[in-house]
Amino acid sequence: MDKGVDAGRTVRVGQREVFFSEVGSGPAVVLLHGGGPGANGQSNYSRNIEALAQRFRVIVPDMPGYGRSSKVIDQSDPFGDLARAIGGLLDELGVDSAHLVGNSYGGAAALRLAMDRPEKVGRMILMGPGGVGSTRALPTKGLQELLAYYPGSGPSREKITRFIREYLVFDGAAVPDELIELRFQASIDPEVIANPPLRRPSGPLALRTLWRMDFTRDSRLREVAHPTLVIWGADDKVNRPAGGRMLADAMPNCDLYLAADTGHWVQWERAGLFNTLAVAFLEA
């Protein structure tokens, strides 16, 4: 845990408990983590919290389905459900509006909150966000690996090691064994195994769910006028970097930065670059 970060607490948001920690003072910045197995707010942003907290009130939740938050997600509209949870957390904390920083799954939640409750969002930084052109091509190999973690033979160290080292980052050797072990242990929580948060839509309404999960099918995307910085790893194997161009073309105030030799976890892989860009953009 970063120096100065509180031990965290849980608040009731609707029917769920949402865990979060915070540090720093100033304008509120909410860090929304990705949806990989064993993810949580602290581990996903371990290289960024301290730098951002020097200028902002940094709020780091565990998304519903992950960490110490309730393991319940509405699978008929997952991104909308996550957005409701994050918006509700801000309401409970008395935060009228916050800047949102979202990686992958968290980026999708940020975008959806900007569509559903635009007044709650200031600026956005999105790193390889989900839900961008996701129904316009077959899933990437990385996304297939992610979705296959719980089905079939179930979770294993081998599966999570392969996903992180081969698909999550550009340089797999840079990821310490300890981090992978922490992620694996979190991923085998019995509540998570019983109700995996990230899964393929199924059932008679699956197509409707898929459509809801692709923001390029939502006419409101062009109305998201919040100043937005999209940072996408050029070697992202989970969400295609072409999604960055889609967002820049659709959103009226969207800047795009393509990070060389970087995979899906840009805020961890290129922490120095990310922190510099993030502070400059959020203070602009």
PDB file of C-alpha atoms in Angstrom:
ATOM      1  CA  MET A   1       0.000   0.000   0.000  1.00  0.00           C
ATOM      2  CA  ASP A   2       1.294   3.460  -0.878  1.00  0.00           C
ATOM      3  CA  LYS A   3       2.494   5.679   1.928  1.00  0.00           C
ATOM      4  CA  GLY A   4      -0.331   7.841   3.207  1.00  0.00           C
ATOM      5  CA  VAL A   5      -3.147   5.753   1.724  1.00  0.00           C
ATOM      6  CA  ASP A   6      -5.775   5.027   4.350  1.00  0.00           C
ATOM      7  CA  ALA A   7      -6.723   1.484   5.279  1.00  0.00           C
ATOM      8  CA  GLY A   8      -9.968   1.903   3.393  1.00  0.00           C
ATOM      9  CA  ARG A   9     -13.577   1.536   4.310  1.00  0.00           C
ATOM     10  CA  THR A  10     -16.789   0.175   2.906  1.00  0.00           C
ATOM     11  CA  VAL A  11     -19.944   2.166   2.142  1.00  0.00           C
ATOM     12  CA  ARG A  12     -23.392   0.965   1.230  1.00  0.00           C
ATOM     13  CA  VAL A  13     -24.352   1.795  -2.348  1.00  0.00           C
ATOM     14  CA  GLY A  14     -27.854   0.524  -3.077  1.00  0.00           C
ATOM     15  CA  GLN A  15     -27.860  -3.180  -2.268  1.00  0.00           C
ATOM     16  CA  ARG A  16     -24.068  -3.516  -2.420  1.00  0.00           C
ATOM     17  CA  GLU A  17     -21.034  -2.746  -0.319  1.00  0.00           C
ATOM     18  CA  VAL A  18     -18.296  -0.843  -2.152  1.00  0.00           C
ATOM     19  CA  PHE A  19     -14.814  -0.782  -0.640  1.00  0.00           C
ATOM     20  CA  PHE A  20     -12.481   2.133  -1.318  1.00  0.00           C
ATOM     21  CA  SER A  21      -9.395   3.849   0.031  1.00  0.00           C
ATOM     22  CA  GLU A  22      -8.312   7.449  -0.441  1.00  0.00           C
ATOM     23  CA  VAL A  23      -5.349   9.749  -0.035  1.00  0.00           C
ATOM     24  CA  GLY A  24      -4.464  13.367  -0.791  1.00  0.00           C
ATOM     25  CA  SER A  25      -6.532  16.515  -1.065  1.00  0.00           C
ATOM     26  CA  GLY A  26      -7.834  18.760  -3.810  1.00  0.00           C
ATOM     27  CA  PRO A  27     -10.106  17.944  -6.755  1.00  0.00           C
ATOM     28  CA  ALA A  28     -11.438  14.374  -6.583  1.00  0.00           C
ATOM     29  CA  VAL A  29      -9.914  11.796  -8.930  1.00  0.00           C
ATOM     30  CA  VAL A  30     -11.385   8.278  -8.998  1.00  0.00           C
ATOM     31  CA  LEU A  31      -9.161   5.430 -10.210  1.00  0.00           C
ATOM     32  CA  LEU A  32     -11.169   2.590 -11.783  1.00  0.00           C
ATOM     33  CA  HIS A  33      -9.306  -0.681 -12.254  1.00  0.00           C
ATOM     34  CA  GLY A  34      -9.552  -3.290 -14.991  1.00  0.00           C
ATOM     35  CA  GLY A  35     -11.487  -6.543 -15.011  1.00  0.00           C
ATOM     36  CA  GLY A  36      -8.768  -9.179 -15.083  1.00  0.00           C
ATOM     37  CA  PRO A  37      -8.855 -12.039 -12.559  1.00  0.00           C
ATOM     38  CA  GLY A  38      -7.745 -10.976  -9.093  1.00  0.00           C
ATOM     39  CA  ALA A  39      -7.749  -7.268  -9.903  1.00  0.00           C
ATOM     40  CA  ASN A  40      -8.406  -4.539  -7.358  1.00  0.00           C
ATOM     41  CA  GLY A  41      -7.880  -0.810  -7.104  1.00  0.00           C
ATOM     42  CA  GLN A  42      -4.707  -0.763  -5.033  1.00  0.00           C
ATOM     43  CA  SER A  43      -2.786  -3.327  -7.096  1.00  0.00           C
ATOM     44  CA  ASN A  44      -3.790  -1.874 -10.458  1.00  0.00           C
ATOM     45  CA  TYR A  45      -2.695   1.637  -9.522  1.00  0.00           C
ATOM     46  CA  SER A  46       0.206   0.838  -7.186  1.00  0.00           C
ATOM     47  CA  ARG A  47       2.604   2.927  -9.325  1.00  0.00           C
ATOM     48  CA  ASN A  48       0.293   5.935  -9.718  1.00  0.00           C
ATOM     49  CA  ILE A  49      -1.510   6.706  -6.463  1.00  0.00           C
ATOM     50  CA  GLU A  50       1.345   8.497  -4.733  1.00  0.00           C
ATOM     51  CA  ALA A  51       2.121  10.729  -7.718  1.00  0.00           C
ATOM     52  CA  LEU A  52      -1.510  11.750  -8.203  1.00  0.00           C
ATOM     53  CA  ALA A  53      -2.127  12.251  -4.474  1.00  0.00           C
ATOM     54  CA  GLN A  54       0.387  15.091  -4.405  1.00  0.00           C
ATOM     55  CA  ARG A  55      -2.191  17.226  -6.227  1.00  0.00           C
ATOM     56  CA  PHE A  56      -5.566  15.499  -5.924  1.00  0.00           C
ATOM     57  CA  ARG A  57      -7.922  13.700  -3.581  1.00  0.00           C
ATOM     58  CA  VAL A  58      -7.434  10.217  -4.970  1.00  0.00           C
ATOM     59  CA  ILE A  59     -10.296   7.749  -4.428  1.00  0.00           C
ATOM     60  CA  VAL A  60      -9.502   4.114  -5.243  1.00  0.00           C
ATOM     61  CA  PRO A  61     -12.502   1.739  -5.176  1.00  0.00           C
ATOM     62  CA  ASP A  62     -12.644  -1.979  -5.675  1.00  0.00           C
ATOM     63  CA  MET A  63     -15.211  -2.366  -8.435  1.00  0.00           C
ATOM     64  CA  PRO A  64     -18.270  -4.535  -7.701  1.00  0.00           C
ATOM     65  CA  GLY A  65     -17.244  -8.146  -8.234  1.00  0.00           C
ATOM     66  CA  TYR A  66     -13.656  -7.536  -7.129  1.00  0.00           C
ATOM     67  CA  GLY A  67     -11.504  -7.088  -4.050  1.00  0.00           C
ATOM     68  CA  ARG A  68     -13.432  -6.272  -0.909  1.00  0.00           C
ATOM     69  CA  SER A  69     -16.583  -5.045  -2.655  1.00  0.00           C
ATOM     70  CA  SER A  70     -19.800  -7.064  -3.074  1.00  0.00           C
ATOM     71  CA  LYS A  71     -19.518  -9.821  -5.656  1.00  0.00           C
ATOM     72  CA  VAL A  72     -22.715  -8.911  -7.510  1.00  0.00           C
ATOM     73  CA  ILE A  73     -23.001  -7.462 -11.025  1.00  0.00           C
ATOM     74  CA  ASP A  74     -26.047  -7.151 -13.287  1.00  0.00           C
ATOM     75  CA  GLN A  75     -24.857  -9.299 -16.187  1.00  0.00           C
ATOM     76  CA  SER A  76     -27.609  -7.996 -18.478  1.00  0.00           C
ATOM     77  CA  ASP A  77     -25.964  -4.542 -18.482  1.00  0.00           C
ATOM     78  CA  PRO A  78     -22.576  -4.841 -16.767  1.00  0.00           C
ATOM     79  CA  PHE A  79     -21.080  -1.498 -17.798  1.00  0.00           C
ATOM     80  CA  GLY A  80     -24.264   0.331 -16.842  1.00  0.00           C
ATOM     81  CA  ASP A  81     -24.305  -1.466 -13.505  1.00  0.00           C
ATOM     82  CA  LEU A  82     -20.697  -0.520 -12.777  1.00  0.00           C
ATOM     83  CA  ALA A  83     -21.467   3.088 -13.687  1.00  0.00           C
ATOM     84  CA  ARG A  84     -24.387   3.099 -11.252  1.00  0.00           C
ATOM     85  CA  ALA A  85     -22.130   1.772  -8.508  1.00  0.00           C
ATOM     86  CA  ILE A  86     -19.440   4.402  -9.084  1.00  0.00           C
ATOM     87  CA  GLY A  87     -21.977   7.216  -9.393  1.00  0.00           C
ATOM     88  CA  GLY A  88     -23.630   5.979  -6.213  1.00  0.00           C
ATOM     89  CA  LEU A  89     -20.270   5.906  -4.416  1.00  0.00           C
ATOM     90  CA  LEU A  90     -19.688   9.552  -5.346  1.00  0.00           C
ATOM     91  CA  ASP A  91     -23.169  10.388  -4.069  1.00  0.00           C
ATOM     92  CA  GLU A  92     -22.478   8.653  -0.756  1.00  0.00           C
ATOM     93  CA  LEU A  93     -19.184  10.538  -0.391  1.00  0.00           C
ATOM     94  CA  GLY A  94     -20.828  13.871  -1.178  1.00  0.00           C
ATOM     95  CA  VAL A  95     -18.674  14.363  -4.286  1.00  0.00           C
ATOM     96  CA  ASP A  96     -20.638  16.420  -6.815  1.00  0.00           C
ATOM     97  CA  SER A  97     -18.199  15.774  -9.672  1.00  0.00           C
ATOM     98  CA  ALA A  98     -14.919  13.886 -10.049  1.00  0.00           C
ATOM     99  CA  HIS A  99     -12.281  13.270 -12.665  1.00  0.00           C
ATOM    100  CA  LEU A 100     -12.294   9.612 -13.728  1.00  0.00           C
ATOM    101  CA  VAL A 101      -9.275   7.501 -14.610  1.00  0.00           C
ATOM    102  CA  GLY A 102     -10.250   4.108 -16.009  1.00  0.00           C
ATOM    103  CA  ASN A 103      -8.268   1.150 -17.323  1.00  0.00           C
ATOM    104  CA  SER A 104     -10.055  -1.432 -19.521  1.00  0.00           C
ATOM    105  CA  TYR A 105     -13.193  -2.494 -17.594  1.00  0.00           C
ATOM    106  CA  GLY A 106     -12.835   0.643 -15.476  1.00  0.00           C
ATOM    107  CA  GLY A 107     -12.561   2.754 -18.617  1.00  0.00           C
ATOM    108  CA  ALA A 108     -15.851   1.317 -19.824  1.00  0.00           C
ATOM    109  CA  ALA A 109     -17.453   2.162 -16.472  1.00  0.00           C
ATOM    110  CA  ALA A 110     -16.133   5.732 -16.720  1.00  0.00           C
ATOM    111  CA  LEU A 111     -17.477   6.210 -20.242  1.00  0.00           C
ATOM    112  CA  ARG A 112     -20.870   4.846 -19.303  1.00  0.00           C
ATOM    113  CA  LEU A 113     -21.090   7.117 -16.253  1.00  0.00           C
ATOM    114  CA  ALA A 114     -20.254  10.095 -18.481  1.00  0.00           C
ATOM    115  CA  MET A 115     -23.175   9.083 -20.720  1.00  0.00           C
ATOM    116  CA  ASP A 116     -25.660   8.304 -17.951  1.00  0.00           C
ATOM    117  CA  ARG A 117     -24.819  11.053 -15.454  1.00  0.00           C
ATOM    118  CA  PRO A 118     -22.606  13.596 -17.234  1.00  0.00           C
ATOM    119  CA  GLU A 119     -22.799  16.047 -14.343  1.00  0.00           C
ATOM    120  CA  LYS A 120     -20.856  13.615 -12.109  1.00  0.00           C
ATOM    121  CA  VAL A 121     -17.801  13.615 -14.384  1.00  0.00           C
ATOM    122  CA  GLY A 122     -15.122  16.254 -14.873  1.00  0.00           C
ATOM    123  CA  ARG A 123     -12.238  15.092 -17.061  1.00  0.00           C
ATOM    124  CA  MET A 124     -11.552  11.496 -18.093  1.00  0.00           C
ATOM    125  CA  ILE A 125      -8.405   9.512 -18.736  1.00  0.00           C
ATOM    126  CA  LEU A 126      -9.104   6.166 -20.414  1.00  0.00           C
ATOM    127  CA  MET A 127      -6.447   3.495 -20.875  1.00  0.00           C
ATOM    128  CA  GLY A 128      -7.382   0.765 -23.365  1.00  0.00           C
ATOM    129  CA  PRO A 129     -11.044   1.035 -22.340  1.00  0.00           C
ATOM    130  CA  GLY A 130     -13.477  -1.803 -22.909  1.00  0.00           C
ATOM    131  CA  GLY A 131     -16.629  -1.427 -24.956  1.00  0.00           C
ATOM    132  CA  VAL A 132     -15.077   0.294 -27.977  1.00  0.00           C
ATOM    133  CA  GLY A 133     -15.954  -1.438 -31.247  1.00  0.00           C
ATOM    134  CA  SER A 134     -16.351  -4.716 -29.366  1.00  0.00           C
ATOM    135  CA  THR A 135     -19.105  -6.009 -31.664  1.00  0.00           C
ATOM    136  CA  ARG A 136     -17.333  -4.993 -34.860  1.00  0.00           C
ATOM    137  CA  ALA A 137     -14.659  -7.707 -34.876  1.00  0.00           C
ATOM    138  CA  LEU A 138     -13.953 -11.078 -33.306  1.00  0.00           C
ATOM    139  CA  PRO A 139     -12.564 -10.931 -29.747  1.00  0.00           C
ATOM    140  CA  THR A 140      -8.789 -10.618 -29.472  1.00  0.00           C
ATOM    141  CA  LYS A 141      -6.752 -13.581 -28.271  1.00  0.00           C
ATOM    142  CA  GLY A 142      -6.088 -11.695 -25.046  1.00  0.00           C
ATOM    143  CA  LEU A 143      -9.780 -11.120 -24.392  1.00  0.00           C
ATOM    144  CA  GLN A 144     -10.508 -14.769 -25.149  1.00  0.00           C
ATOM    145  CA  GLU A 145      -7.899 -15.772 -22.559  1.00  0.00           C
ATOM    146  CA  LEU A 146      -9.480 -13.412 -20.054  1.00  0.00           C
ATOM    147  CA  LEU A 147     -12.985 -14.771 -20.594  1.00  0.00           C
ATOM    148  CA  ALA A 148     -11.741 -18.374 -20.410  1.00  0.00           C
ATOM    149  CA  TYR A 149     -10.192 -18.000 -16.949  1.00  0.00           C
ATOM    150  CA  TYR A 150     -13.138 -19.276 -14.897  1.00  0.00           C
ATOM    151  CA  PRO A 151     -14.971 -21.608 -17.339  1.00  0.00           C
ATOM    152  CA  GLY A 152     -13.718 -25.032 -18.340  1.00  0.00           C
ATOM    153  CA  SER A 153     -10.962 -26.279 -16.063  1.00  0.00           C
ATOM    154  CA  GLY A 154     -11.378 -23.252 -13.789  1.00  0.00           C
ATOM    155  CA  PRO A 155      -8.813 -20.812 -12.406  1.00  0.00           C
ATOM    156  CA  SER A 156      -5.162 -21.824 -12.078  1.00  0.00           C
ATOM    157  CA  ARG A 157      -1.735 -20.267 -11.597  1.00  0.00           C
ATOM    158  CA  GLU A 158      -0.823 -21.404 -15.085  1.00  0.00           C
ATOM    159  CA  LYS A 159      -3.782 -19.582 -16.625  1.00  0.00           C
ATOM    160  CA  ILE A 160      -3.253 -16.326 -14.767  1.00  0.00           C
ATOM    161  CA  THR A 161       0.506 -16.370 -15.371  1.00  0.00           C
ATOM    162  CA  ARG A 162      -0.034 -16.867 -19.090  1.00  0.00           C
ATOM    163  CA  PHE A 163      -2.633 -14.081 -19.255  1.00  0.00           C
ATOM    164  CA  ILE A 164      -0.503 -11.546 -17.393  1.00  0.00           C
ATOM    165  CA  ARG A 165       2.869 -12.335 -18.941  1.00  0.00           C
ATOM    166  CA  GLU A 166       1.720 -12.998 -22.527  1.00  0.00           C
ATOM    167  CA  TYR A 167      -1.311 -10.767 -22.959  1.00  0.00           C
ATOM    168  CA  LEU A 168      -1.576  -8.076 -20.270  1.00  0.00           C
ATOM    169  CA  VAL A 169       1.837  -6.446 -20.684  1.00  0.00           C
ATOM    170  CA  PHE A 170       4.438  -5.905 -23.389  1.00  0.00           C
ATOM    171  CA  ASP A 171       7.338  -7.260 -21.307  1.00  0.00           C
ATOM    172  CA  GLY A 172       6.098 -10.227 -19.312  1.00  0.00           C
ATOM    173  CA  ALA A 173       9.429 -10.686 -17.537  1.00  0.00           C
ATOM    174  CA  ALA A 174       8.951  -7.308 -15.840  1.00  0.00           C
ATOM    175  CA  VAL A 175       6.001  -8.586 -13.792  1.00  0.00           C
ATOM    176  CA  PRO A 176       7.181  -9.955 -10.427  1.00  0.00           C
ATOM    177  CA  ASP A 177       6.098 -13.391  -9.304  1.00  0.00           C
ATOM    178  CA  GLU A 178       4.680 -11.853  -6.117  1.00  0.00           C
ATOM    179  CA  LEU A 179       2.193  -9.759  -8.058  1.00  0.00           C
ATOM    180  CA  ILE A 180       0.974 -12.780 -10.007  1.00  0.00           C
ATOM    181  CA  GLU A 181       0.579 -14.779  -6.787  1.00  0.00           C
ATOM    182  CA  LEU A 182      -1.461 -11.971  -5.184  1.00  0.00           C
ATOM    183  CA  ARG A 183      -3.709 -11.845  -8.239  1.00  0.00           C
ATOM    184  CA  PHE A 184      -4.121 -15.618  -8.248  1.00  0.00           C
ATOM    185  CA  GLN A 185      -5.063 -15.795  -4.573  1.00  0.00           C
ATOM    186  CA  ALA A 186      -7.638 -13.026  -5.044  1.00  0.00           C
ATOM    187  CA  SER A 187      -9.040 -14.774  -8.115  1.00  0.00           C
ATOM    188  CA  ILE A 188      -9.884 -17.957  -6.209  1.00  0.00           C
ATOM    189  CA  ASP A 189     -12.101 -16.295  -3.610  1.00  0.00           C
ATOM    190  CA  PRO A 190     -15.063 -18.728  -3.410  1.00  0.00           C
ATOM    191  CA  GLU A 191     -17.546 -15.858  -3.889  1.00  0.00           C
ATOM    192  CA  VAL A 192     -15.802 -14.843  -7.120  1.00  0.00           C
ATOM    193  CA  ILE A 193     -15.633 -18.396  -8.430  1.00  0.00           C
ATOM    194  CA  ALA A 194     -19.359 -18.759  -7.746  1.00  0.00           C
ATOM    195  CA  ASN A 195     -20.159 -15.536  -9.582  1.00  0.00           C
ATOM    196  CA  PRO A 196     -17.335 -14.444 -11.945  1.00  0.00           C
ATOM    197  CA  PRO A 197     -17.659 -10.714 -12.641  1.00  0.00           C
ATOM    198  CA  LEU A 198     -16.424 -10.780 -16.237  1.00  0.00           C
ATOM    199  CA  ARG A 199     -18.095 -13.326 -18.495  1.00  0.00           C
ATOM    200  CA  ARG A 200     -19.461 -13.820 -21.984  1.00  0.00           C
ATOM    201  CA  PRO A 201     -23.092 -12.685 -22.310  1.00  0.00           C
ATOM    202  CA  SER A 202     -25.397 -15.679 -22.570  1.00  0.00           C
ATOM    203  CA  GLY A 203     -29.067 -16.525 -22.715  1.00  0.00           C
ATOM    204  CA  PRO A 204     -31.880 -15.139 -24.877  1.00  0.00           C
ATOM    205  CA  LEU A 205     -30.864 -11.490 -24.263  1.00  0.00           C
ATOM    206  CA  ALA A 206     -27.158 -11.998 -24.997  1.00  0.00           C
ATOM    207  CA  LEU A 207     -27.227 -10.018 -28.236  1.00  0.00           C
ATOM    208  CA  ARG A 208     -28.938  -7.096 -26.517  1.00  0.00           C
ATOM    209  CA  THR A 209     -26.280  -7.163 -23.796  1.00  0.00           C
ATOM    210  CA  LEU A 210     -23.468  -7.238 -26.356  1.00  0.00           C
ATOM    211  CA  TRP A 211     -24.982  -4.210 -28.107  1.00  0.00           C
ATOM    212  CA  ARG A 212     -25.201  -2.338 -24.793  1.00  0.00           C
ATOM    213  CA  MET A 213     -21.545  -3.134 -24.154  1.00  0.00           C
ATOM    214  CA  ASP A 214     -20.349  -1.521 -27.402  1.00  0.00           C
ATOM    215  CA  PHE A 215     -20.327   2.248 -27.003  1.00  0.00           C
ATOM    216  CA  THR A 216     -19.782   2.762 -30.726  1.00  0.00           C
ATOM    217  CA  ARG A 217     -23.390   1.533 -31.107  1.00  0.00           C
ATOM    218  CA  ASP A 218     -24.653   4.189 -28.663  1.00  0.00           C
ATOM    219  CA  SER A 219     -25.587   7.538 -30.199  1.00  0.00           C
ATOM    220  CA  ARG A 220     -24.756   9.253 -26.913  1.00  0.00           C
ATOM    221  CA  LEU A 221     -21.026   8.680 -27.414  1.00  0.00           C
ATOM    222  CA  ARG A 222     -20.846  11.681 -29.744  1.00  0.00           C
ATOM    223  CA  GLU A 223     -22.423  13.813 -27.032  1.00  0.00           C
ATOM    224  CA  VAL A 224     -19.750  13.019 -24.421  1.00  0.00           C
ATOM    225  CA  ALA A 225     -18.111  16.436 -24.401  1.00  0.00           C
ATOM    226  CA  HIS A 226     -15.972  15.953 -21.293  1.00  0.00           C
ATOM    227  CA  PRO A 227     -12.279  16.660 -21.945  1.00  0.00           C
ATOM    228  CA  THR A 228     -10.861  13.166 -22.417  1.00  0.00           C
ATOM    229  CA  LEU A 229      -7.366  11.759 -22.776  1.00  0.00           C
ATOM    230  CA  VAL A 230      -7.180   8.269 -24.255  1.00  0.00           C
ATOM    231  CA  ILE A 231      -3.857   6.497 -23.694  1.00  0.00           C
ATOM    232  CA  TRP A 232      -3.567   3.194 -25.533  1.00  0.00           C
ATOM    233  CA  GLY A 233      -0.670   0.763 -25.589  1.00  0.00           C
ATOM    234  CA  ALA A 234       0.419   0.194 -29.176  1.00  0.00           C
ATOM    235  CA  ASP A 235       0.941  -3.503 -28.372  1.00  0.00           C
ATOM    236  CA  ASP A 236      -2.337  -4.001 -26.478  1.00  0.00           C
ATOM    237  CA  LYS A 237      -3.398  -7.630 -27.016  1.00  0.00           C
ATOM    238  CA  VAL A 238      -6.661  -7.377 -25.045  1.00  0.00           C
ATOM    239  CA  ASN A 239      -8.428  -4.338 -26.505  1.00  0.00           C
ATOM    240  CA  ARG A 240      -7.378  -3.287 -29.984  1.00  0.00           C
ATOM    241  CA  PRO A 241      -5.494   0.033 -30.221  1.00  0.00           C
ATOM    242  CA  ALA A 242      -7.756   0.960 -33.169  1.00  0.00           C
ATOM    243  CA  GLY A 243     -10.352   1.730 -30.508  1.00  0.00           C
ATOM    244  CA  GLY A 244      -8.427   4.874 -29.645  1.00  0.00           C
ATOM    245  CA  ARG A 245      -9.015   6.300 -33.112  1.00  0.00           C
ATOM    246  CA  MET A 246     -12.707   5.387 -32.862  1.00  0.00           C
ATOM    247  CA  LEU A 247     -13.057   7.407 -29.670  1.00  0.00           C
ATOM    248  CA  ALA A 248     -11.045  10.348 -31.000  1.00  0.00           C
ATOM    249  CA  ASP A 249     -13.248  10.456 -34.101  1.00  0.00           C
ATOM    250  CA  ALA A 250     -16.501  10.194 -32.149  1.00  0.00           C
ATOM    251  CA  MET A 251     -15.923  12.342 -29.063  1.00  0.00           C
ATOM    252  CA  PRO A 252     -15.648  16.121 -29.552  1.00  0.00           C
ATOM    253  CA  ASN A 253     -12.937  16.799 -26.931  1.00  0.00           C
ATOM    254  CA  CYS A 254     -10.811  13.657 -27.051  1.00  0.00           C
ATOM    255  CA  ASP A 255      -7.007  13.605 -27.195  1.00  0.00           C
ATOM    256  CA  LEU A 256      -5.262  10.358 -28.154  1.00  0.00           C
ATOM    257  CA  TYR A 257      -1.813   9.140 -27.094  1.00  0.00           C
ATOM    258  CA  LEU A 258      -0.440   5.862 -28.473  1.00  0.00           C
ATOM    259  CA  ALA A 259       2.283   4.458 -26.191  1.00  0.00           C
ATOM    260  CA  ALA A 260       5.020   2.484 -27.957  1.00  0.00           C
ATOM    261  CA  ASP A 261       6.181  -0.913 -26.651  1.00  0.00           C
ATOM    262  CA  THR A 262       3.275  -1.001 -24.208  1.00  0.00           C
ATOM    263  CA  GLY A 263       0.483  -3.494 -23.673  1.00  0.00           C
ATOM    264  CA  HIS A 264      -2.887  -3.295 -21.952  1.00  0.00           C
ATOM    265  CA  TRP A 265      -1.630  -2.124 -18.543  1.00  0.00           C
ATOM    266  CA  VAL A 266      -0.204   1.237 -19.538  1.00  0.00           C
ATOM    267  CA  GLN A 267      -0.431   2.887 -16.101  1.00  0.00           C
ATOM    268  CA  TRP A 268       1.767   0.122 -14.655  1.00  0.00           C
ATOM    269  CA  GLU A 269       4.089  -0.529 -17.603  1.00  0.00           C
ATOM    270  CA  ARG A 270       4.799   3.131 -18.348  1.00  0.00           C
ATOM    271  CA  ALA A 271       4.115   4.601 -14.934  1.00  0.00           C
ATOM    272  CA  GLY A 272       6.442   7.591 -15.255  1.00  0.00           C
ATOM    273  CA  LEU A 273       4.977   8.601 -18.611  1.00  0.00           C
ATOM    274  CA  PHE A 274       1.435   7.971 -17.440  1.00  0.00           C
ATOM    275  CA  ASN A 275       1.805   9.970 -14.231  1.00  0.00           C
ATOM    276  CA  THR A 276       3.267  12.939 -16.074  1.00  0.00           C
ATOM    277  CA  LEU A 277       0.535  12.911 -18.711  1.00  0.00           C
ATOM    278  CA  ALA A 278      -2.217  12.396 -16.144  1.00  0.00           C
ATOM    279  CA  VAL A 279      -1.201  15.252 -13.855  1.00  0.00           C
ATOM    280  CA  ALA A 280      -0.751  17.664 -16.749  1.00  0.00           C
ATOM    281  CA  PHE A 281      -4.100  16.732 -18.297  1.00  0.00           C
ATOM    282  CA  LEU A 282      -6.107  16.779 -15.089  1.00  0.00           C
ATOM    283  CA  GLU A 283      -4.653  20.160 -14.088  1.00  0.00           C
ATOM    284  CA  ALA A 284      -5.207  21.773 -17.507  1.00  0.00           C
TER     285      ALA A 284
END
